[in-house]
Amino acid sequence: MVISPSLIISSLNLGILTILLGSIFFFSKSYFSKGNVNFPLIKTTSACLSVNNDKEETIEYNSGPFAMAILKVLAFLSVLSLLVTCNNSIQSINITLSLWLSNTPLNISLNFIYDQYFLVFLSVALIVTWSIMEFSFYYMTEDPNSSAFFRLLTIFLLNMLILTCSNSLFLIFLGWEGGGFLSFLLISWWTTRNDASSSALEAVITNRIGNIGLITFMALSALNFNSSNLTNILSSNENLTPLLPFLLFGLILAAAGKSAQFGLHPWLPALLEGPTPVSALLHSSTMVVAGVFLLVRTSELFSSPLITHSLVLILGGTTALFAASTAIAQHDIKKIIAYSTTSQLGLMVTAIGIGQPALAFFHICTHAFFKAMLFLCSGSVIHSLSDEQDLRKMGGLSKLLPVTSSCLILGSLALMAPLLAGFYSKDLILEATSASVLNLLGIVLSIVATMLTAVYSFRIIFFCFSLSPSCSSPFSHSEENFNLNNALLRLATGTIASGWFFSNLLFAPPSFNVTSLAKGTPLIVPIIGVAALFMSLISSTSNSIGSNAHSATTSQWFFVDAVHLSIITMSLALSFFSSRTLDRGWQENIGPQGIAPTSTALSKISQAGQIGLIKRYILSSMASVLVILALSLLILS
Amino acid sequence: MRQIVSTFLFVTVVSGTIIVVSSENWFIIWVGLELSTLALVPILCSGFSPRNVEADNKYFLVQASSAALLLNGALGQAWLTGSWSILDPVNEVTSICLSIALAFKIGLAPVHFWFPDVLQGLPFFQGLIIATWQKIAPLILMFYFSQLGFSYLLITPSLISVLIGGWGGLNQTQVRKILAFSSIGNMGWLVITSAYSFNAAIIMLVIYLIINTSLFLLFDHLKVSTLGHLNTISQLSPISVALVLLVMLSLGGLPPLTGFILKFTSLYFLVANNFIILSSIMIIGNLQDYFFYLRISFNTSLFLFPQHIISSASWRNSTIISPLAPKAWLSSVSTVLSTLAIPLTLPLYIIT
């Protein structure tokens, strides 16, 4: 081959990043004639920058269609580069563009790594974002500032791609921070809503905790390995340094903050205050997996100490179980999906914990498709039912929204039915868990979480489709919009095909020796869960609300209340003591109350010397010079 | 005073300084210093008000005594080494004599008492000569002097003068006294820096002179002698509000302005030579300077004192000076240089 495939891949990917960066700055120009009745919403709500004199047609500038088109092209390009990798077994391509900060002890460079992880993630992220962008063009038509929204989504995607493709820790941090910051902007999109602003704050504060972990890791690796280059850090032979536990702690904290693991999870459901496309893009498919992705990238570091493995395993298992148990009793359809995301993130972390980062990554990729689709479906449902989010008020949606409802069923089934995307990866993870020698607790937690997955998935299906319509005005024409249907159907195709495609063509899934019981567990457990759900529904449709267990799970095991209360009480107590001793104590005496009188007194003393008599001036000058001379002779001799 | 006389006097002042700067003979240096002092004395009392004459007398007495001290040191030096050259190593006693004399001339801390008093008694323009031009010759000598050997006798007075400059200005309401104390503080900075780098001290001197010149010229133009009068600037000449504000902040060393390089160069060399604790003391002294600079800036631009209707209409009496008059030209150029010249100073910084 004249042109080496690595050259094709690197130029394609650099081109994709550059085009994405450039596309932020462009609008698309659309012409609308006044007589056209197909776009009444667009015309009334978006900014018409110029109106022609004859009033026949208006020109409007919106970055939405342009962003959609660009993402479409880029998605095809990325699939192309993925196919090139399929044919040629390329391990990884390392590109150093330039030194970023030179002349420092630690060379910081613009260093990219194009390996299989990134290439697959790139295609998945671009396809998913393309669909979400298309969906949000439908969803955000009534927003007066929708152009900025599309642009923010594009910038977010760019940050995410920088995070995944960079090899330098500083670039990773750039993408990491950028993602966090844009999630803050996007969650608080409807800034006038109090809940949205406070959720955005919660998210950004929790992300800071994760950042502490990442900065710890960066600082310690700069100190320890004298490099900001991830490849150098991973391949360095000084693994058994005393700082290694702290490095790993930093990584786990970073991942737990970003990927909403147990303890730092409450921000993920709170994020639902943002527009639904944001939930679909950031909080299901891309941003929240950044933490897991970081763990995947650095999984070589986890090789030596088994205790870290167990820690990660238990963390992931706890998250999965906690989130799944919370999800079964939520009433908000988006909250169910959000907790399901948290639960799946827990499963990914479990996969890291048993030492199978490839499986975690596989789950990231398949999860992105069906979870984004589920969010888009919920957005469609909410939009069609005039902003009704309560699951109990939905019903009979299959007649109202045939495409959406079938996609909703498909997405819910994807986690438990064989041959759909989620099952491929989930089955592998559960199999690997039962084959691993690590910890019984991890297996139990993940199996129970899987059972609960079936419960909440079926709960959505049951409430949405089996009952008769119970919403106030069952009227909708939204499924006539191509932007909605195309996006949903594309993601549905991905949900059906991606598992098969990835497992057969890209990843070589490891095989495990497991008993037939363990092999059958992922199939049997959901059935048990569904059966349990139906039994409980039959027996307790009337009084389930009254039971204490139900209220506990509905209120997320009171986690948020307890933690917020204790943190606030503690910090109030501490701040009382600190203000008592510092602000109203010696700090005040020395600082504000001390400096001014001292300066005034000194100033007055020095002013007293200015008496206006030249004899005294010269005399005191000579006297003070003599004093200084005498003192310096005394001290220096 | 007749123009030909004043021109002659000015030329003598300038030539005296040039003689001092360009010679390496202690005797010639003494001659140059005396020349410029004696020529300056008639210039200073050109207004001939009692306060003016008093200040002039004080100036003359101080300069004469310091010149005597200098000549004393120079004679001792010539007696001991048999040469008048300033490049010869100095004896303990002569170095003490010479540095005290120079400290007197520039108004370094323990011998600074005369400086605010003299400056207060003079109009702004004559004050400008004392505060800027007359500092050049002794300061350059001081820089040479501190190159000869590290002397605690220069470092200690400089530190004291940074602090005294701060404290002295805090309780002042007279603009000229405030400027005098700020000058005392800045002399401390210059002399301390000269102990470590001659070039840096020269650069600081140039920048300081430009800033100080523009400040004196501005106040000379606006005729504001106390903090209470600063308020009328906004009526007299609105654009001067911005100028006074910027030049004041520049003198304090606010980063985008030229004065920042003054403090930066100095602190760079001090910290590079492990002068950390004492340089933090200097920064504390400079903070006090900054306090009264800010007081001037606030009074100029932000506060509106209650005032009589006549004074608020005082813009009617303000003289409009032609934009091409030498003073206007000089003040505008020096103001621009003293606020916006930081790109120009960067090459200077690299040279050091």
mmCIF file of N, CA, C and O in Angstrom, chain A residues 437-513:
data_model
loop_
_atom_site.group_PDB
_atom_site.id
_atom_site.type_symbol
_atom_site.label_atom_id
_atom_site.label_comp_id
_atom_site.label_asym_id
_atom_site.label_seq_id
_atom_site.Cartn_x
_atom_site.Cartn_y
_atom_site.Cartn_z
ATOM 1 N N VAL A 437 -11.729 -14.525 40.362
ATOM 2 C CA VAL A 437 -11.511 -15.133 41.671
ATOM 3 C C VAL A 437 -11.581 -14.098 42.771
ATOM 4 O O VAL A 437 -11.254 -14.392 43.904
ATOM 5 N N LEU A 438 -12.006 -12.905 42.415
ATOM 6 C CA LEU A 438 -11.788 -11.824 43.358
ATOM 7 C C LEU A 438 -12.699 -11.870 44.567
ATOM 8 O O LEU A 438 -12.271 -12.027 45.689
ATOM 9 N N ASN A 439 -13.958 -11.753 44.330
ATOM 10 C CA ASN A 439 -14.801 -11.365 45.438
ATOM 11 C C ASN A 439 -16.218 -11.836 45.186
ATOM 12 O O ASN A 439 -16.773 -11.578 44.125
ATOM 13 N N LEU A 440 -16.770 -12.468 46.160
ATOM 14 C CA LEU A 440 -18.144 -12.937 45.986
ATOM 15 C C LEU A 440 -19.116 -11.764 46.023
ATOM 16 O O LEU A 440 -20.125 -11.749 45.324
ATOM 17 N N LEU A 441 -18.754 -10.762 46.810
ATOM 18 C CA LEU A 441 -19.650 -9.627 46.992
ATOM 19 C C LEU A 441 -19.940 -8.934 45.672
ATOM 20 O O LEU A 441 -21.079 -8.586 45.359
ATOM 21 N N GLY A 442 -18.885 -8.793 44.861
ATOM 22 C CA GLY A 442 -19.050 -8.139 43.573
ATOM 23 C C GLY A 442 -20.042 -8.863 42.703
ATOM 24 O O GLY A 442 -20.915 -8.265 42.062
ATOM 25 N N ILE A 443 -19.944 -10.183 42.693
ATOM 26 C CA ILE A 443 -20.858 -10.975 41.860
ATOM 27 C C ILE A 443 -22.288 -10.797 42.336
ATOM 28 O O ILE A 443 -23.207 -10.532 41.550
ATOM 29 N N VAL A 444 -22.449 -10.902 43.652
ATOM 30 C CA VAL A 444 -23.808 -10.814 44.192
ATOM 31 C C VAL A 444 -24.418 -9.464 43.871
ATOM 32 O O VAL A 444 -25.553 -9.375 43.368
ATOM 33 N N LEU A 445 -23.620 -8.424 44.096
ATOM 34 C CA LEU A 445 -24.142 -7.083 43.854
ATOM 35 C C LEU A 445 -24.542 -6.911 42.404
ATOM 36 O O LEU A 445 -25.622 -6.401 42.077
ATOM 37 N N SER A 446 -23.687 -7.367 41.489
ATOM 38 C CA SER A 446 -24.001 -7.112 40.083
ATOM 39 C C SER A 446 -25.164 -7.974 39.615
ATOM 40 O O SER A 446 -25.969 -7.545 38.787
ATOM 41 N N ILE A 447 -25.277 -9.191 40.168
ATOM 42 C CA ILE A 447 -26.403 -10.033 39.746
ATOM 43 C C ILE A 447 -27.730 -9.422 40.224
ATOM 44 O O ILE A 447 -28.697 -9.321 39.461
ATOM 45 N N VAL A 448 -27.714 -8.957 41.467
ATOM 46 C CA VAL A 448 -28.949 -8.364 41.986
ATOM 47 C C VAL A 448 -29.298 -7.107 41.206
ATOM 48 O O VAL A 448 -30.461 -6.854 40.855
ATOM 49 N N ALA A 449 -28.244 -6.322 40.870
ATOM 50 C CA ALA A 449 -28.482 -5.113 40.094
ATOM 51 C C ALA A 449 -29.074 -5.462 38.744
ATOM 52 O O ALA A 449 -29.973 -4.772 38.244
ATOM 53 N N THR A 450 -28.613 -6.536 38.154
ATOM 54 C CA THR A 450 -29.157 -6.956 36.863
ATOM 55 C C THR A 450 -30.628 -7.313 36.980
ATOM 56 O O THR A 450 -31.447 -6.970 36.123
ATOM 57 N N MET A 451 -30.951 -7.991 38.073
ATOM 58 C CA MET A 451 -32.355 -8.355 38.271
ATOM 59 C C MET A 451 -33.205 -7.088 38.378
ATOM 60 O O MET A 451 -34.257 -6.976 37.739
ATOM 61 N N LEU A 452 -32.697 -6.118 39.134
ATOM 62 C CA LEU A 452 -33.464 -4.896 39.306
ATOM 63 C C LEU A 452 -33.550 -4.104 37.998
ATOM 64 O O LEU A 452 -34.533 -3.412 37.746
ATOM 65 N N THR A 453 -32.516 -4.243 37.156
ATOM 66 C CA THR A 453 -32.558 -3.604 35.846
ATOM 67 C C THR A 453 -33.804 -4.035 35.091
ATOM 68 O O THR A 453 -34.548 -3.219 34.526
ATOM 69 N N ALA A 454 -34.039 -5.344 35.127
ATOM 70 C CA ALA A 454 -35.227 -5.863 34.454
ATOM 71 C C ALA A 454 -36.487 -5.272 35.054
ATOM 72 O O ALA A 454 -37.431 -4.919 34.340
ATOM 73 N N VAL A 455 -36.459 -5.120 36.382
ATOM 74 C CA VAL A 455 -37.670 -4.621 37.036
ATOM 75 C C VAL A 455 -38.001 -3.217 36.564
ATOM 76 O O VAL A 455 -39.113 -2.926 36.108
ATOM 77 N N TYR A 456 -36.986 -2.311 36.616
ATOM 78 C CA TYR A 456 -37.355 -0.935 36.258
ATOM 79 C C TYR A 456 -37.605 -0.789 34.776
ATOM 80 O O TYR A 456 -38.418 0.021 34.346
ATOM 81 N N SER A 457 -36.893 -1.581 33.942
ATOM 82 C CA SER A 457 -37.149 -1.491 32.510
ATOM 83 C C SER A 457 -38.591 -1.874 32.205
ATOM 84 O O SER A 457 -39.299 -1.196 31.451
ATOM 85 N N PHE A 458 -39.017 -2.959 32.826
ATOM 86 C CA PHE A 458 -40.384 -3.413 32.550
ATOM 87 C C PHE A 458 -41.411 -2.476 33.157
ATOM 88 O O PHE A 458 -42.533 -2.393 32.673
ATOM 89 N N ARG A 459 -40.999 -1.813 34.212
ATOM 90 C CA ARG A 459 -41.931 -0.887 34.820
ATOM 91 C C ARG A 459 -42.256 0.240 33.833
ATOM 92 O O ARG A 459 -43.413 0.646 33.689
ATOM 93 N N ILE A 460 -41.205 0.739 33.154
ATOM 94 C CA ILE A 460 -41.453 1.777 32.150
ATOM 95 C C ILE A 460 -42.403 1.245 31.096
ATOM 96 O O ILE A 460 -43.408 1.884 30.729
ATOM 97 N N ILE A 461 -42.074 0.075 30.604
ATOM 98 C CA ILE A 461 -42.897 -0.488 29.529
ATOM 99 C C ILE A 461 -44.332 -0.656 29.987
ATOM 100 O O ILE A 461 -45.292 -0.283 29.302
ATOM 101 N N PHE A 462 -44.471 -1.193 31.201
ATOM 102 C CA PHE A 462 -45.808 -1.471 31.726
ATOM 103 C C PHE A 462 -46.623 -0.202 31.854
ATOM 104 O O PHE A 462 -47.730 -0.088 31.342
ATOM 105 N N PHE A 463 -46.019 0.803 32.467
ATOM 106 C CA PHE A 463 -46.787 2.026 32.713
ATOM 107 C C PHE A 463 -47.075 2.784 31.433
ATOM 108 O O PHE A 463 -48.110 3.402 31.284
ATOM 109 N N CYS A 464 -46.122 2.723 30.503
ATOM 110 C CA CYS A 464 -46.301 3.535 29.310
ATOM 111 C C CYS A 464 -47.281 2.923 28.331
ATOM 112 O O CYS A 464 -47.983 3.635 27.620
ATOM 113 N N PHE A 465 -47.313 1.633 28.284
ATOM 114 C CA PHE A 465 -47.979 1.048 27.126
ATOM 115 C C PHE A 465 -49.166 0.156 27.448
ATOM 116 O O PHE A 465 -50.054 0.014 26.630
ATOM 117 N N SER A 466 -49.164 -0.447 28.636
ATOM 118 C CA SER A 466 -50.237 -1.411 28.817
ATOM 119 C C SER A 466 -51.506 -0.746 29.327
ATOM 120 O O SER A 466 -52.589 -1.276 29.143
ATOM 121 N N LEU A 467 -51.384 0.374 29.958
ATOM 122 C CA LEU A 467 -52.591 0.996 30.486
ATOM 123 C C LEU A 467 -53.281 1.806 29.403
ATOM 124 O O LEU A 467 -52.723 2.097 28.351
ATOM 125 N N SER A 468 -54.451 2.192 29.696
ATOM 126 C CA SER A 468 -55.158 3.045 28.748
ATOM 127 C C SER A 468 -54.661 4.475 28.926
ATOM 128 O O SER A 468 -54.133 4.826 29.977
ATOM 129 N N PRO A 469 -54.822 5.312 27.917
ATOM 130 C CA PRO A 469 -54.297 6.678 28.010
ATOM 131 C C PRO A 469 -54.848 7.412 29.223
ATOM 132 O O PRO A 469 -56.037 7.374 29.495
ATOM 133 N N SER A 470 -53.958 8.021 29.973
ATOM 134 C CA SER A 470 -54.427 8.725 31.165
ATOM 135 C C SER A 470 -53.930 10.161 31.197
ATOM 136 O O SER A 470 -54.024 10.823 32.206
ATOM 137 N N CYS A 471 -53.366 10.599 30.097
ATOM 138 C CA CYS A 471 -52.911 11.984 30.101
ATOM 139 C C CYS A 471 -54.055 12.908 29.707
ATOM 140 O O CYS A 471 -55.070 12.477 29.178
ATOM 141 N N SER A 472 -53.846 14.182 29.964
ATOM 142 C CA SER A 472 -54.964 15.107 29.825
ATOM 143 C C SER A 472 -55.356 15.307 28.364
ATOM 144 O O SER A 472 -56.531 15.216 28.017
ATOM 145 N N SER A 473 -54.390 15.565 27.511
ATOM 146 C CA SER A 473 -54.770 15.837 26.132
ATOM 147 C C SER A 473 -53.941 14.979 25.186
ATOM 148 O O SER A 473 -52.846 15.348 24.813
ATOM 149 N N PRO A 474 -54.398 13.828 24.894
ATOM 150 C CA PRO A 474 -53.614 12.912 24.050
ATOM 151 C C PRO A 474 -53.613 13.375 22.601
ATOM 152 O O PRO A 474 -54.270 12.804 21.754
ATOM 153 N N PHE A 475 -52.870 14.421 22.380
ATOM 154 C CA PHE A 475 -52.814 14.921 21.020
ATOM 155 C C PHE A 475 -51.371 15.212 20.684
ATOM 156 O O PHE A 475 -50.655 15.841 21.446
ATOM 157 N N SER A 476 -50.932 14.732 19.572
ATOM 158 C CA SER A 476 -49.543 14.972 19.227
ATOM 159 C C SER A 476 -49.362 14.832 17.734
ATOM 160 O O SER A 476 -49.932 13.958 17.098
ATOM 161 N N HIS A 477 -48.560 15.726 17.189
ATOM 162 C CA HIS A 477 -48.175 15.522 15.804
ATOM 163 C C HIS A 477 -46.678 15.473 15.675
ATOM 164 O O HIS A 477 -46.119 15.646 14.627
ATOM 165 N N SER A 478 -46.000 15.243 16.816
ATOM 166 C CA SER A 478 -44.556 15.375 16.779
ATOM 167 C C SER A 478 -43.893 14.277 15.966
ATOM 168 O O SER A 478 -42.799 14.463 15.468
ATOM 169 N N GLU A 479 -44.529 13.136 15.850
ATOM 170 C CA GLU A 479 -43.864 12.060 15.119
ATOM 171 C C GLU A 479 -43.875 12.288 13.621
ATOM 172 O O GLU A 479 -43.315 11.504 12.866
ATOM 173 N N GLU A 480 -44.520 13.359 13.221
ATOM 174 C CA GLU A 480 -44.417 13.685 11.806
ATOM 175 C C GLU A 480 -43.097 14.380 11.502
ATOM 176 O O GLU A 480 -42.740 14.564 10.358
ATOM 177 N N ASN A 481 -42.394 14.779 12.561
ATOM 178 C CA ASN A 481 -41.138 15.499 12.347
ATOM 179 C C ASN A 481 -40.027 14.505 12.043
ATOM 180 O O ASN A 481 -39.758 13.595 12.812
ATOM 181 N N PHE A 482 -39.377 14.710 10.893
ATOM 182 C CA PHE A 482 -38.351 13.758 10.481
ATOM 183 C C PHE A 482 -37.160 13.774 11.416
ATOM 184 O O PHE A 482 -36.494 12.777 11.601
ATOM 185 N N ASN A 483 -36.895 14.946 11.963
ATOM 186 C CA ASN A 483 -35.724 15.038 12.829
ATOM 187 C C ASN A 483 -35.851 14.113 14.020
ATOM 188 O O ASN A 483 -34.865 13.549 14.482
ATOM 189 N N LEU A 484 -37.053 13.968 14.535
ATOM 190 C CA LEU A 484 -37.265 13.058 15.655
ATOM 191 C C LEU A 484 -37.147 11.612 15.217
ATOM 192 O O LEU A 484 -36.388 10.816 15.775
ATOM 193 N N ASN A 485 -37.889 11.276 14.154
ATOM 194 C CA ASN A 485 -37.944 9.873 13.772
ATOM 195 C C ASN A 485 -36.608 9.363 13.291
ATOM 196 O O ASN A 485 -36.186 8.266 13.659
ATOM 197 N N ASN A 486 -35.927 10.189 12.468
ATOM 198 C CA ASN A 486 -34.640 9.737 11.955
ATOM 199 C C ASN A 486 -33.679 9.456 13.088
ATOM 200 O O ASN A 486 -32.991 8.435 13.100
ATOM 201 N N ALA A 487 -33.622 10.389 14.039
ATOM 202 C CA ALA A 487 -32.689 10.222 15.150
ATOM 203 C C ALA A 487 -33.000 8.944 15.907
ATOM 204 O O ALA A 487 -32.110 8.131 16.192
ATOM 205 N N LEU A 488 -34.282 8.748 16.212
ATOM 206 C CA LEU A 488 -34.658 7.561 16.997
ATOM 207 C C LEU A 488 -34.339 6.290 16.231
ATOM 208 O O LEU A 488 -33.777 5.336 16.777
ATOM 209 N N LEU A 489 -34.676 6.289 14.942
ATOM 210 C CA LEU A 489 -34.484 5.046 14.189
ATOM 211 C C LEU A 489 -33.008 4.738 14.001
ATOM 212 O O LEU A 489 -32.604 3.578 14.033
ATOM 213 N N ARG A 490 -32.200 5.796 13.835
ATOM 214 C CA ARG A 490 -30.768 5.546 13.680
ATOM 215 C C ARG A 490 -30.210 4.935 14.946
ATOM 216 O O ARG A 490 -29.465 3.950 14.914
ATOM 217 N N LEU A 491 -30.609 5.521 16.092
ATOM 218 C CA LEU A 491 -30.102 4.965 17.347
ATOM 219 C C LEU A 491 -30.643 3.560 17.568
ATOM 220 O O LEU A 491 -29.947 2.707 18.137
ATOM 221 N N ALA A 492 -31.873 3.301 17.110
ATOM 222 C CA ALA A 492 -32.430 1.961 17.255
ATOM 223 C C ALA A 492 -31.614 0.968 16.444
ATOM 224 O O ALA A 492 -31.321 -0.146 16.912
ATOM 225 N N THR A 493 -31.226 1.373 15.236
ATOM 226 C CA THR A 493 -30.364 0.506 14.439
ATOM 227 C C THR A 493 -29.073 0.230 15.192
ATOM 228 O O THR A 493 -28.594 -0.911 15.239
ATOM 229 N N GLY A 494 -28.530 1.303 15.781
ATOM 230 C CA GLY A 494 -27.316 1.116 16.553
ATOM 231 C C GLY A 494 -27.532 0.175 17.709
ATOM 232 O O GLY A 494 -26.703 -0.685 17.999
ATOM 233 N N THR A 495 -28.684 0.306 18.361
ATOM 234 C CA THR A 495 -28.980 -0.568 19.492
ATOM 235 C C THR A 495 -29.028 -2.023 19.057
ATOM 236 O O THR A 495 -28.575 -2.914 19.767
ATOM 237 N N ILE A 496 -29.572 -2.249 17.899
ATOM 238 C CA ILE A 496 -29.682 -3.635 17.453
ATOM 239 C C ILE A 496 -28.335 -4.140 16.961
ATOM 240 O O ILE A 496 -27.920 -5.255 17.275
ATOM 241 N N ALA A 497 -27.620 -3.301 16.218
ATOM 242 C CA ALA A 497 -26.481 -3.821 15.490
ATOM 243 C C ALA A 497 -25.153 -3.638 16.200
ATOM 244 O O ALA A 497 -24.226 -4.403 15.948
ATOM 245 N N SER A 498 -25.044 -2.620 17.088
ATOM 246 C CA SER A 498 -23.700 -2.290 17.553
ATOM 247 C C SER A 498 -23.069 -3.418 18.351
ATOM 248 O O SER A 498 -21.871 -3.674 18.216
ATOM 249 N N GLY A 499 -23.852 -4.104 19.169
ATOM 250 C CA GLY A 499 -23.280 -5.177 19.958
ATOM 251 C C GLY A 499 -22.668 -6.245 19.076
ATOM 252 O O GLY A 499 -21.529 -6.676 19.264
ATOM 253 N N TRP A 500 -23.437 -6.641 18.095
ATOM 254 C CA TRP A 500 -22.944 -7.666 17.180
ATOM 255 C C TRP A 500 -21.712 -7.182 16.437
ATOM 256 O O TRP A 500 -20.700 -7.883 16.343
ATOM 257 N N PHE A 501 -21.790 -5.930 15.930
ATOM 258 C CA PHE A 501 -20.694 -5.384 15.136
ATOM 259 C C PHE A 501 -19.413 -5.310 15.949
ATOM 260 O O PHE A 501 -18.362 -5.809 15.540
ATOM 261 N N PHE A 502 -19.527 -4.739 17.125
ATOM 262 C CA PHE A 502 -18.318 -4.554 17.917
ATOM 263 C C PHE A 502 -17.740 -5.888 18.341
ATOM 264 O O PHE A 502 -16.543 -6.100 18.278
ATOM 265 N N SER A 503 -18.613 -6.800 18.785
ATOM 266 C CA SER A 503 -18.059 -8.025 19.348
ATOM 267 C C SER A 503 -17.488 -8.915 18.257
ATOM 268 O O SER A 503 -16.560 -9.672 18.485
ATOM 269 N N ASN A 504 -18.040 -8.834 17.056
ATOM 270 C CA ASN A 504 -17.517 -9.717 16.030
ATOM 271 C C ASN A 504 -16.387 -9.107 15.240
ATOM 272 O O ASN A 504 -15.482 -9.825 14.810
ATOM 273 N N LEU A 505 -16.449 -7.802 14.999
ATOM 274 C CA LEU A 505 -15.466 -7.224 14.092
ATOM 275 C C LEU A 505 -14.342 -6.481 14.798
ATOM 276 O O LEU A 505 -13.227 -6.435 14.306
ATOM 277 N N LEU A 506 -14.635 -5.877 15.929
ATOM 278 C CA LEU A 506 -13.617 -5.007 16.511
ATOM 279 C C LEU A 506 -12.934 -5.603 17.725
ATOM 280 O O LEU A 506 -11.740 -5.811 17.736
ATOM 281 N N PHE A 507 -13.722 -5.898 18.739
ATOM 282 C CA PHE A 507 -13.105 -6.436 19.937
ATOM 283 C C PHE A 507 -13.000 -7.937 19.779
ATOM 284 O O PHE A 507 -13.866 -8.574 19.189
ATOM 285 N N ALA A 508 -11.953 -8.465 20.338
ATOM 286 C CA ALA A 508 -11.903 -9.921 20.440
ATOM 287 C C ALA A 508 -12.285 -10.243 21.869
ATOM 288 O O ALA A 508 -11.452 -10.132 22.763
ATOM 289 N N PRO A 509 -13.555 -10.558 22.130
ATOM 290 C CA PRO A 509 -13.966 -10.743 23.520
ATOM 291 C C PRO A 509 -13.272 -11.956 24.129
ATOM 292 O O PRO A 509 -13.153 -12.990 23.481
ATOM 293 N N PRO A 510 -12.788 -11.778 25.331
ATOM 294 C CA PRO A 510 -12.126 -12.916 25.971
ATOM 295 C C PRO A 510 -13.144 -14.002 26.303
ATOM 296 O O PRO A 510 -14.330 -13.738 26.487
ATOM 297 N N SER A 511 -12.684 -15.214 26.328
ATOM 298 C CA SER A 511 -13.612 -16.304 26.673
ATOM 299 C C SER A 511 -13.289 -16.773 28.086
ATOM 300 O O SER A 511 -12.144 -16.737 28.526
ATOM 301 N N PHE A 512 -14.321 -17.203 28.777
ATOM 302 C CA PHE A 512 -14.152 -17.592 30.165
ATOM 303 C C PHE A 512 -14.673 -19.010 30.342
ATOM 304 O O PHE A 512 -15.578 -19.460 29.628
ATOM 305 N N ASN A 513 -14.079 -19.677 31.282
ATOM 306 C CA ASN A 513 -14.579 -20.998 31.635
ATOM 307 C C ASN A 513 -15.546 -20.837 32.794
ATOM 308 O O ASN A 513 -15.144 -20.593 33.921
#
